[in-house]
Amino acid sequence: MPLTVWLIFFVIYLALLVLDLAVLNRESQIISVTRALCATLMWIAVAMLFAALIFALYHYHWFGIDTPLTGQQALTQFITGYVLEWSLSVDNIFVIAVILTYMKIPVQHQYRVLFWGIVGSFVLRGLMIIAGAALIHSFDWMFYIFGLILLWSAFELMRSNDKFDPESSFLMRMLKHLLPVSDSFHDDHFFVTINQRCMATPLLVTLLFVDLADAVFAVDSIPAIFAVTQDTFLVFTSNAFAILGLRALYFAVAGLIKLFKYLKISLIIVLGLIGIKMLLHSYIQISDSLSLAIIIGILLAGMMLSVWSEKGEKTK
């Protein structure tokens, strides 16, 4: 991918980050579910506008793009990666909710933590994607490694009990040795000076936990997207735009996760099927459109089954 295209993407993405923090959410405030839903729809619309730009770039070969992918193929792969990342973020949202609750983060400061958490995630995922792309393009057997990772992730998700204890984590113990942490919050600051001594606030500790949780979940999602496309630009941008809307998505669905109790089963099936697809990539070829339809169908089935089950229990 030409350097010019990468520069255009970074300029657009940084402009969106500045717009989000400096304009739309300049002051720390409580985000209502209604506002979170509106923001979620807005970020989806922004991602789809970028998807249209993806189609034009690949279809008309702007800036000298030399790729075997057609505009339609690039568009489908971008949207599939975007939907896949969103679906795999459900468990991530649950863990973030536990972290914010455990650390007793005031509601009006949670958006700031999530914003800077997304910035950190953007950098960490970028490094992981670059490493993953280099491995896949150099060693064909990495498809089998990634496939096994996804199958193991599906197994771990199936046996997990959704419990998370930040206090017992290695990150908390290491941070207490490296940097003193204040006992109280100081507005929305990550650092504070007390008695001429620089100290971290609980807000910074929470931010590090959020980034760590996202990095752990990226171990699942990034190999899954490489099963959809090996185009590094599409992998990176679909991931970036998905996590861009993750903050708003958190406030929109954090309180509704338990409503979709069968969605976890859908995620397990999606991870398992993608893992099998990577293991059999030399023997079975599935079109991009079919992959997208299967993923969306499985997720919708889990959500609909959850809603029907909830209605049935209320009726009883």
mmCIF file of C-alpha atoms in Angstrom:
data_model
loop_
_atom_site.group_PDB
_atom_site.id
_atom_site.type_symbol
_atom_site.label_atom_id
_atom_site.label_comp_id
_atom_site.label_asym_id
_atom_site.label_seq_id
_atom_site.Cartn_x
_atom_site.Cartn_y
_atom_site.Cartn_z
ATOM 1 C CA MET A 1 0.000 0.000 0.000
ATOM 2 C CA PRO A 2 1.487 3.414 -0.999
ATOM 3 C CA LEU A 3 2.692 5.635 1.838
ATOM 4 C CA THR A 4 0.295 8.378 0.698
ATOM 5 C CA VAL A 5 -2.726 6.180 1.445
ATOM 6 C CA TRP A 6 -1.418 5.371 4.919
ATOM 7 C CA LEU A 7 -0.871 9.081 5.591
ATOM 8 C CA ILE A 8 -4.431 9.875 4.467
ATOM 9 C CA PHE A 9 -5.790 7.245 6.857
ATOM 10 C CA PHE A 10 -3.758 8.517 9.824
ATOM 11 C CA VAL A 11 -4.800 12.131 9.156
ATOM 12 C CA ILE A 12 -8.483 11.115 9.018
ATOM 13 C CA TYR A 13 -8.203 8.959 12.138
ATOM 14 C CA LEU A 14 -6.353 11.564 14.211
ATOM 15 C CA ALA A 15 -8.869 14.210 13.136
ATOM 16 C CA LEU A 16 -11.692 11.959 14.375
ATOM 17 C CA LEU A 17 -9.916 11.430 17.709
ATOM 18 C CA VAL A 18 -9.437 15.188 18.161
ATOM 19 C CA LEU A 19 -13.081 15.795 17.204
ATOM 20 C CA ASP A 20 -14.218 13.228 19.738
ATOM 21 C CA LEU A 21 -12.155 14.473 22.701
ATOM 22 C CA ALA A 22 -11.822 18.214 22.042
ATOM 23 C CA VAL A 23 -15.261 18.941 20.575
ATOM 24 C CA LEU A 24 -17.898 16.278 21.195
ATOM 25 C CA ASN A 25 -16.749 15.273 24.689
ATOM 26 C CA ARG A 26 -14.657 18.168 25.885
ATOM 27 C CA GLU A 27 -16.036 18.099 29.433
ATOM 28 C CA SER A 28 -16.229 15.049 31.697
ATOM 29 C CA GLN A 29 -19.873 14.076 31.920
ATOM 30 C CA ILE A 30 -22.244 11.173 32.364
ATOM 31 C CA ILE A 31 -23.091 9.481 29.060
ATOM 32 C CA SER A 32 -26.745 8.418 28.847
ATOM 33 C CA VAL A 33 -27.797 5.258 27.010
ATOM 34 C CA THR A 34 -29.661 7.357 24.425
ATOM 35 C CA ARG A 35 -26.618 9.498 23.711
ATOM 36 C CA ALA A 36 -24.399 6.411 23.610
ATOM 37 C CA LEU A 37 -26.692 4.780 21.043
ATOM 38 C CA CYS A 38 -26.644 7.937 18.904
ATOM 39 C CA ALA A 39 -22.847 8.089 19.146
ATOM 40 C CA THR A 40 -22.616 4.385 18.237
ATOM 41 C CA LEU A 41 -24.722 4.947 15.119
ATOM 42 C CA MET A 42 -22.589 7.966 14.251
ATOM 43 C CA TRP A 43 -19.341 5.958 14.442
ATOM 44 C CA ILE A 44 -20.891 3.176 12.356
ATOM 45 C CA ALA A 45 -21.817 5.776 9.734
ATOM 46 C CA VAL A 46 -18.251 7.157 9.815
ATOM 47 C CA ALA A 47 -16.853 3.643 9.316
ATOM 48 C CA MET A 48 -19.188 3.047 6.371
ATOM 49 C CA LEU A 49 -18.074 6.334 4.788
ATOM 50 C CA PHE A 50 -14.491 5.136 5.101
ATOM 51 C CA ALA A 51 -15.613 1.815 3.595
ATOM 52 C CA ALA A 52 -16.856 3.763 0.575
ATOM 53 C CA LEU A 53 -13.408 5.379 0.347
ATOM 54 C CA ILE A 54 -11.867 1.891 0.509
ATOM 55 C CA PHE A 55 -14.015 0.827 -2.453
ATOM 56 C CA ALA A 56 -12.917 3.853 -4.496
ATOM 57 C CA LEU A 57 -9.226 3.373 -3.628
ATOM 58 C CA TYR A 58 -9.191 -0.255 -4.743
ATOM 59 C CA HIS A 59 -11.620 0.070 -7.636
ATOM 60 C CA TYR A 60 -9.993 3.070 -9.336
ATOM 61 C CA HIS A 61 -6.424 2.295 -8.116
ATOM 62 C CA TRP A 62 -5.981 5.789 -6.713
ATOM 63 C CA PHE A 63 -2.448 6.836 -5.748
ATOM 64 C CA GLY A 64 -1.040 3.961 -7.778
ATOM 65 C CA ILE A 65 -2.453 1.163 -5.630
ATOM 66 C CA ASP A 66 -1.300 -2.170 -7.054
ATOM 67 C CA THR A 67 -3.457 -4.963 -5.626
ATOM 68 C CA PRO A 68 -5.267 -8.025 -7.003
ATOM 69 C CA LEU A 69 -8.337 -7.131 -4.923
ATOM 70 C CA THR A 70 -11.275 -5.487 -6.658
ATOM 71 C CA GLY A 71 -13.161 -2.622 -5.060
ATOM 72 C CA GLN A 72 -16.042 -4.949 -4.151
ATOM 73 C CA GLN A 73 -13.715 -7.503 -2.563
ATOM 74 C CA ALA A 74 -11.904 -4.842 -0.529
ATOM 75 C CA LEU A 75 -15.219 -3.358 0.617
ATOM 76 C CA THR A 76 -16.583 -6.756 1.698
ATOM 77 C CA GLN A 77 -13.385 -7.699 3.522
ATOM 78 C CA PHE A 78 -13.279 -4.354 5.360
ATOM 79 C CA ILE A 79 -16.904 -4.660 6.514
ATOM 80 C CA THR A 80 -16.403 -8.326 7.514
ATOM 81 C CA GLY A 81 -13.351 -7.399 9.598
ATOM 82 C CA TYR A 82 -15.264 -4.485 11.127
ATOM 83 C CA VAL A 83 -18.276 -6.646 12.094
ATOM 84 C CA LEU A 84 -16.007 -9.409 13.387
ATOM 85 C CA GLU A 85 -14.069 -7.009 15.605
ATOM 86 C CA TRP A 86 -17.278 -5.549 17.015
ATOM 87 C CA SER A 87 -18.701 -8.981 17.792
ATOM 88 C CA LEU A 88 -15.514 -10.086 19.545
ATOM 89 C CA SER A 89 -15.559 -6.870 21.604
ATOM 90 C CA VAL A 90 -18.593 -8.036 23.596
ATOM 91 C CA ASP A 91 -16.487 -9.947 26.137
ATOM 92 C CA ASN A 92 -14.017 -7.058 26.143
ATOM 93 C CA ILE A 93 -16.848 -4.714 27.144
ATOM 94 C CA PHE A 94 -17.789 -7.020 30.009
ATOM 95 C CA VAL A 95 -14.214 -7.046 31.342
ATOM 96 C CA ILE A 96 -13.964 -3.247 31.002
ATOM 97 C CA ALA A 97 -17.225 -2.924 32.958
ATOM 98 C CA VAL A 98 -15.777 -5.099 35.736
ATOM 99 C CA ILE A 99 -12.558 -3.047 35.785
ATOM 100 C CA LEU A 100 -14.380 0.301 35.978
ATOM 101 C CA THR A 101 -16.685 -1.011 38.699
ATOM 102 C CA TYR A 102 -13.872 -2.564 40.722
ATOM 103 C CA MET A 103 -11.755 0.598 40.548
ATOM 104 C CA LYS A 104 -14.833 2.694 41.487
ATOM 105 C CA ILE A 105 -14.330 5.087 38.571
ATOM 106 C CA PRO A 106 -16.905 7.923 38.682
ATOM 107 C CA VAL A 107 -19.300 7.668 35.756
ATOM 108 C CA GLN A 108 -18.396 11.150 34.490
ATOM 109 C CA HIS A 109 -14.719 10.112 34.157
ATOM 110 C CA GLN A 110 -15.273 6.745 32.473
ATOM 111 C CA TYR A 111 -15.431 8.166 28.948
ATOM 112 C CA ARG A 112 -12.015 9.825 29.380
ATOM 113 C CA VAL A 113 -10.485 6.529 30.515
ATOM 114 C CA LEU A 114 -12.019 4.713 27.551
ATOM 115 C CA PHE A 115 -10.878 7.397 25.100
ATOM 116 C CA TRP A 116 -7.213 7.191 26.088
ATOM 117 C CA GLY A 117 -7.593 3.437 26.381
ATOM 118 C CA ILE A 118 -8.575 3.384 22.709
ATOM 119 C CA VAL A 119 -5.511 5.473 21.818
ATOM 120 C CA GLY A 120 -3.301 2.935 23.601
ATOM 121 C CA SER A 121 -5.169 0.070 21.941
ATOM 122 C CA PHE A 122 -4.624 1.674 18.540
ATOM 123 C CA VAL A 123 -0.843 1.612 19.075
ATOM 124 C CA LEU A 124 -0.704 -1.885 20.598
ATOM 125 C CA ARG A 125 -2.936 -3.435 17.935
ATOM 126 C CA GLY A 126 -0.945 -1.706 15.219
ATOM 127 C CA LEU A 127 2.230 -3.397 16.431
ATOM 128 C CA MET A 128 0.455 -6.767 16.698
ATOM 129 C CA ILE A 129 -1.003 -6.451 13.195
ATOM 130 C CA ILE A 130 2.375 -5.548 11.695
ATOM 131 C CA ALA A 131 3.947 -8.574 13.395
ATOM 132 C CA GLY A 132 1.074 -10.847 12.345
ATOM 133 C CA ALA A 133 1.194 -9.663 8.738
ATOM 134 C CA ALA A 134 4.945 -10.207 8.553
ATOM 135 C CA LEU A 135 4.590 -13.748 9.903
ATOM 136 C CA ILE A 136 1.714 -14.724 7.602
ATOM 137 C CA HIS A 137 3.405 -13.324 4.499
ATOM 138 C CA SER A 138 6.669 -15.075 5.394
ATOM 139 C CA PHE A 139 5.414 -18.404 6.708
ATOM 140 C CA ASP A 140 2.331 -20.124 5.330
ATOM 141 C CA TRP A 141 2.215 -22.404 8.380
ATOM 142 C CA MET A 142 1.255 -19.392 10.518
ATOM 143 C CA PHE A 143 -2.311 -19.920 9.234
ATOM 144 C CA TYR A 144 -2.352 -23.194 11.184
ATOM 145 C CA ILE A 145 -0.920 -21.502 14.291
ATOM 146 C CA PHE A 146 -3.551 -18.750 14.133
ATOM 147 C CA GLY A 147 -6.259 -21.356 13.531
ATOM 148 C CA LEU A 148 -5.210 -23.270 16.655
ATOM 149 C CA ILE A 149 -5.150 -19.998 18.640
ATOM 150 C CA LEU A 150 -8.750 -19.299 17.613
ATOM 151 C CA LEU A 151 -9.897 -22.832 18.493
ATOM 152 C CA TRP A 152 -8.190 -22.553 21.881
ATOM 153 C CA SER A 153 -9.787 -19.121 22.392
ATOM 154 C CA ALA A 154 -13.210 -20.608 21.643
ATOM 155 C CA PHE A 155 -12.542 -23.378 24.179
ATOM 156 C CA GLU A 156 -11.380 -20.898 26.833
ATOM 157 C CA LEU A 157 -14.409 -18.683 26.204
ATOM 158 C CA MET A 158 -16.663 -21.716 26.616
ATOM 159 C CA ARG A 159 -15.178 -22.673 29.995
ATOM 160 C CA SER A 160 -14.710 -19.131 31.347
ATOM 161 C CA ASN A 161 -16.809 -18.002 34.303
ATOM 162 C CA ASP A 162 -16.606 -14.267 33.453
ATOM 163 C CA LYS A 163 -14.681 -13.398 36.642
ATOM 164 C CA PHE A 164 -11.845 -10.897 36.759
ATOM 165 C CA ASP A 165 -9.895 -9.700 39.802
ATOM 166 C CA PRO A 166 -7.683 -6.677 39.001
ATOM 167 C CA GLU A 167 -6.132 -6.623 42.482
ATOM 168 C CA SER A 168 -4.541 -10.058 42.036
ATOM 169 C CA SER A 169 -3.168 -9.276 38.584
ATOM 170 C CA PHE A 170 0.509 -9.013 37.746
ATOM 171 C CA LEU A 171 -0.010 -5.483 36.374
ATOM 172 C CA MET A 172 -1.294 -4.168 39.715
ATOM 173 C CA ARG A 173 1.600 -5.690 41.666
ATOM 174 C CA MET A 174 4.185 -4.388 39.192
ATOM 175 C CA LEU A 175 2.696 -0.889 39.117
ATOM 176 C CA LYS A 176 2.762 -0.587 42.920
ATOM 177 C CA HIS A 177 6.488 -1.386 42.857
ATOM 178 C CA LEU A 178 7.303 1.079 40.067
ATOM 179 C CA LEU A 179 5.076 4.046 40.897
ATOM 180 C CA PRO A 180 3.211 5.184 43.996
ATOM 181 C CA VAL A 181 -0.546 5.374 43.549
ATOM 182 C CA SER A 182 -2.703 7.949 45.307
ATOM 183 C CA ASP A 183 -5.653 6.778 47.381
ATOM 184 C CA SER A 184 -8.164 9.151 45.835
ATOM 185 C CA PHE A 185 -9.182 10.654 42.492
ATOM 186 C CA HIS A 186 -8.074 14.133 41.465
ATOM 187 C CA ASP A 187 -10.709 15.166 38.955
ATOM 188 C CA ASP A 188 -9.835 13.492 35.640
ATOM 189 C CA HIS A 189 -6.040 13.642 36.024
ATOM 190 C CA PHE A 190 -3.840 10.590 35.522
ATOM 191 C CA PHE A 191 -0.951 12.027 37.566
ATOM 192 C CA VAL A 192 -0.885 14.294 40.609
ATOM 193 C CA THR A 193 1.864 15.919 42.683
ATOM 194 C CA ILE A 194 1.500 15.399 46.437
ATOM 195 C CA ASN A 195 4.193 16.741 48.797
ATOM 196 C CA GLN A 196 6.452 17.351 45.785
ATOM 197 C CA ARG A 197 6.096 13.702 44.813
ATOM 198 C CA CYS A 198 4.634 12.563 41.488
ATOM 199 C CA MET A 199 1.993 9.909 41.984
ATOM 200 C CA ALA A 200 -0.342 8.008 39.688
ATOM 201 C CA THR A 201 -4.051 8.270 40.317
ATOM 202 C CA PRO A 202 -6.497 5.328 40.251
ATOM 203 C CA LEU A 203 -7.550 6.684 36.845
ATOM 204 C CA LEU A 204 -4.124 5.824 35.358
ATOM 205 C CA VAL A 205 -4.201 2.337 36.897
ATOM 206 C CA THR A 206 -7.614 1.781 35.322
ATOM 207 C CA LEU A 207 -6.349 3.030 31.953
ATOM 208 C CA LEU A 208 -3.501 0.492 32.020
ATOM 209 C CA PHE A 209 -5.952 -2.282 32.894
ATOM 210 C CA VAL A 210 -8.209 -1.310 29.985
ATOM 211 C CA ASP A 211 -5.276 -1.399 27.539
ATOM 212 C CA LEU A 212 -4.078 -4.723 28.944
ATOM 213 C CA ALA A 213 -7.557 -6.228 28.595
ATOM 214 C CA ASP A 214 -7.794 -5.008 25.004
ATOM 215 C CA ALA A 215 -4.375 -6.448 24.154
ATOM 216 C CA VAL A 216 -5.441 -9.827 25.549
ATOM 217 C CA PHE A 217 -8.629 -9.855 23.486
ATOM 218 C CA ALA A 218 -6.709 -8.740 20.397
ATOM 219 C CA VAL A 219 -4.948 -12.109 20.523
ATOM 220 C CA ASP A 220 -8.310 -13.542 19.423
ATOM 221 C CA SER A 221 -9.601 -10.856 17.077
ATOM 222 C CA ILE A 222 -6.480 -10.119 15.036
ATOM 223 C CA PRO A 223 -5.901 -13.741 13.904
ATOM 224 C CA ALA A 224 -9.643 -13.913 13.139
ATOM 225 C CA ILE A 225 -9.425 -10.914 10.805
ATOM 226 C CA PHE A 226 -6.354 -12.383 9.094
ATOM 227 C CA ALA A 227 -8.620 -15.306 8.222
ATOM 228 C CA VAL A 228 -10.807 -12.814 6.344
ATOM 229 C CA THR A 229 -8.067 -10.896 4.557
ATOM 230 C CA GLN A 230 -4.273 -10.772 4.446
ATOM 231 C CA ASP A 231 -4.295 -7.182 3.221
ATOM 232 C CA THR A 232 -2.530 -5.338 6.077
ATOM 233 C CA PHE A 233 -4.245 -2.037 5.276
ATOM 234 C CA LEU A 234 -7.721 -3.598 5.499
ATOM 235 C CA VAL A 235 -6.845 -5.480 8.691
ATOM 236 C CA PHE A 236 -5.460 -2.341 10.339
ATOM 237 C CA THR A 237 -8.205 0.074 9.278
ATOM 238 C CA SER A 238 -11.114 -2.265 10.068
ATOM 239 C CA ASN A 239 -9.631 -2.812 13.540
ATOM 240 C CA ALA A 240 -9.021 0.901 14.036
ATOM 241 C CA PHE A 241 -12.541 1.995 13.116
ATOM 242 C CA ALA A 242 -14.076 -0.782 15.204
ATOM 243 C CA ILE A 243 -12.256 0.264 18.379
ATOM 244 C CA LEU A 244 -13.029 3.915 17.580
ATOM 245 C CA GLY A 245 -16.684 3.198 18.311
ATOM 246 C CA LEU A 246 -15.985 0.868 21.225
ATOM 247 C CA ARG A 247 -16.318 3.624 23.848
ATOM 248 C CA ALA A 248 -19.821 4.580 22.788
ATOM 249 C CA LEU A 249 -20.709 0.903 22.381
ATOM 250 C CA TYR A 250 -19.656 0.296 25.994
ATOM 251 C CA PHE A 251 -22.131 2.830 27.387
ATOM 252 C CA ALA A 252 -24.824 1.588 25.021
ATOM 253 C CA VAL A 253 -24.679 -2.116 25.877
ATOM 254 C CA ALA A 254 -22.734 -2.520 29.156
ATOM 255 C CA GLY A 255 -25.979 -2.721 31.090
ATOM 256 C CA LEU A 256 -27.647 -4.955 28.503
ATOM 257 C CA ILE A 257 -25.001 -7.676 28.123
ATOM 258 C CA LYS A 258 -26.875 -10.120 30.350
ATOM 259 C CA LEU A 259 -29.964 -9.703 28.153
ATOM 260 C CA PHE A 260 -28.127 -11.452 25.297
ATOM 261 C CA LYS A 261 -27.158 -14.522 27.310
ATOM 262 C CA TYR A 262 -26.816 -16.713 24.201
ATOM 263 C CA LEU A 263 -24.546 -14.245 22.395
ATOM 264 C CA LYS A 264 -21.549 -15.838 24.081
ATOM 265 C CA ILE A 265 -22.429 -19.135 22.386
ATOM 266 C CA SER A 266 -22.542 -17.301 19.048
ATOM 267 C CA LEU A 267 -19.061 -15.901 19.668
ATOM 268 C CA ILE A 268 -17.746 -19.365 20.510
ATOM 269 C CA ILE A 269 -19.193 -20.739 17.253
ATOM 270 C CA VAL A 270 -17.765 -17.832 15.222
ATOM 271 C CA LEU A 271 -14.274 -18.274 16.690
ATOM 272 C CA GLY A 272 -14.435 -22.029 16.169
ATOM 273 C CA LEU A 273 -15.584 -21.800 12.555
ATOM 274 C CA ILE A 274 -12.945 -19.195 11.669
ATOM 275 C CA GLY A 275 -10.278 -21.333 13.351
ATOM 276 C CA ILE A 276 -11.362 -24.346 11.283
ATOM 277 C CA LYS A 277 -11.388 -22.172 8.148
ATOM 278 C CA MET A 278 -7.768 -21.169 8.775
ATOM 279 C CA LEU A 279 -6.717 -24.788 9.372
ATOM 280 C CA LEU A 280 -8.396 -25.888 6.125
ATOM 281 C CA HIS A 281 -7.527 -22.815 4.050
ATOM 282 C CA SER A 282 -5.597 -24.937 1.544
ATOM 283 C CA TYR A 283 -8.596 -27.192 0.902
ATOM 284 C CA ILE A 284 -11.713 -25.048 1.398
ATOM 285 C CA GLN A 285 -12.243 -21.615 -0.149
ATOM 286 C CA ILE A 286 -15.167 -19.545 1.172
ATOM 287 C CA SER A 287 -16.105 -16.297 -0.556
ATOM 288 C CA ASP A 288 -15.921 -13.003 1.340
ATOM 289 C CA SER A 289 -19.664 -12.404 0.959
ATOM 290 C CA LEU A 290 -20.517 -15.843 2.332
ATOM 291 C CA SER A 291 -18.156 -15.383 5.296
ATOM 292 C CA LEU A 292 -19.787 -12.052 6.144
ATOM 293 C CA ALA A 293 -23.286 -13.550 5.854
ATOM 294 C CA ILE A 294 -22.376 -16.525 8.090
ATOM 295 C CA ILE A 295 -20.860 -14.309 10.802
ATOM 296 C CA ILE A 296 -23.807 -11.887 10.854
ATOM 297 C CA GLY A 297 -26.294 -14.800 10.756
ATOM 298 C CA ILE A 298 -24.706 -16.555 13.758
ATOM 299 C CA LEU A 299 -24.596 -13.326 15.803
ATOM 300 C CA LEU A 300 -28.196 -12.422 14.976
ATOM 301 C CA ALA A 301 -29.308 -15.966 15.854
ATOM 302 C CA GLY A 302 -27.697 -15.670 19.288
ATOM 303 C CA MET A 303 -29.309 -12.285 19.921
ATOM 304 C CA MET A 304 -32.760 -13.378 18.750
ATOM 305 C CA LEU A 305 -32.605 -16.578 20.796
ATOM 306 C CA SER A 306 -31.655 -14.515 23.855
ATOM 307 C CA VAL A 307 -34.581 -12.133 23.365
ATOM 308 C CA TRP A 308 -37.069 -14.994 22.819
ATOM 309 C CA SER A 309 -35.748 -16.776 25.903
ATOM 310 C CA GLU A 310 -36.110 -13.614 27.993
ATOM 311 C CA LYS A 311 -39.698 -13.103 26.786
ATOM 312 C CA GLY A 312 -40.487 -16.739 27.588
ATOM 313 C CA GLU A 313 -39.176 -16.392 31.143
ATOM 314 C CA LYS A 314 -41.201 -13.202 31.681
ATOM 315 C CA THR A 315 -44.323 -14.929 30.360
ATOM 316 C CA LYS A 316 -43.826 -17.804 32.828
#
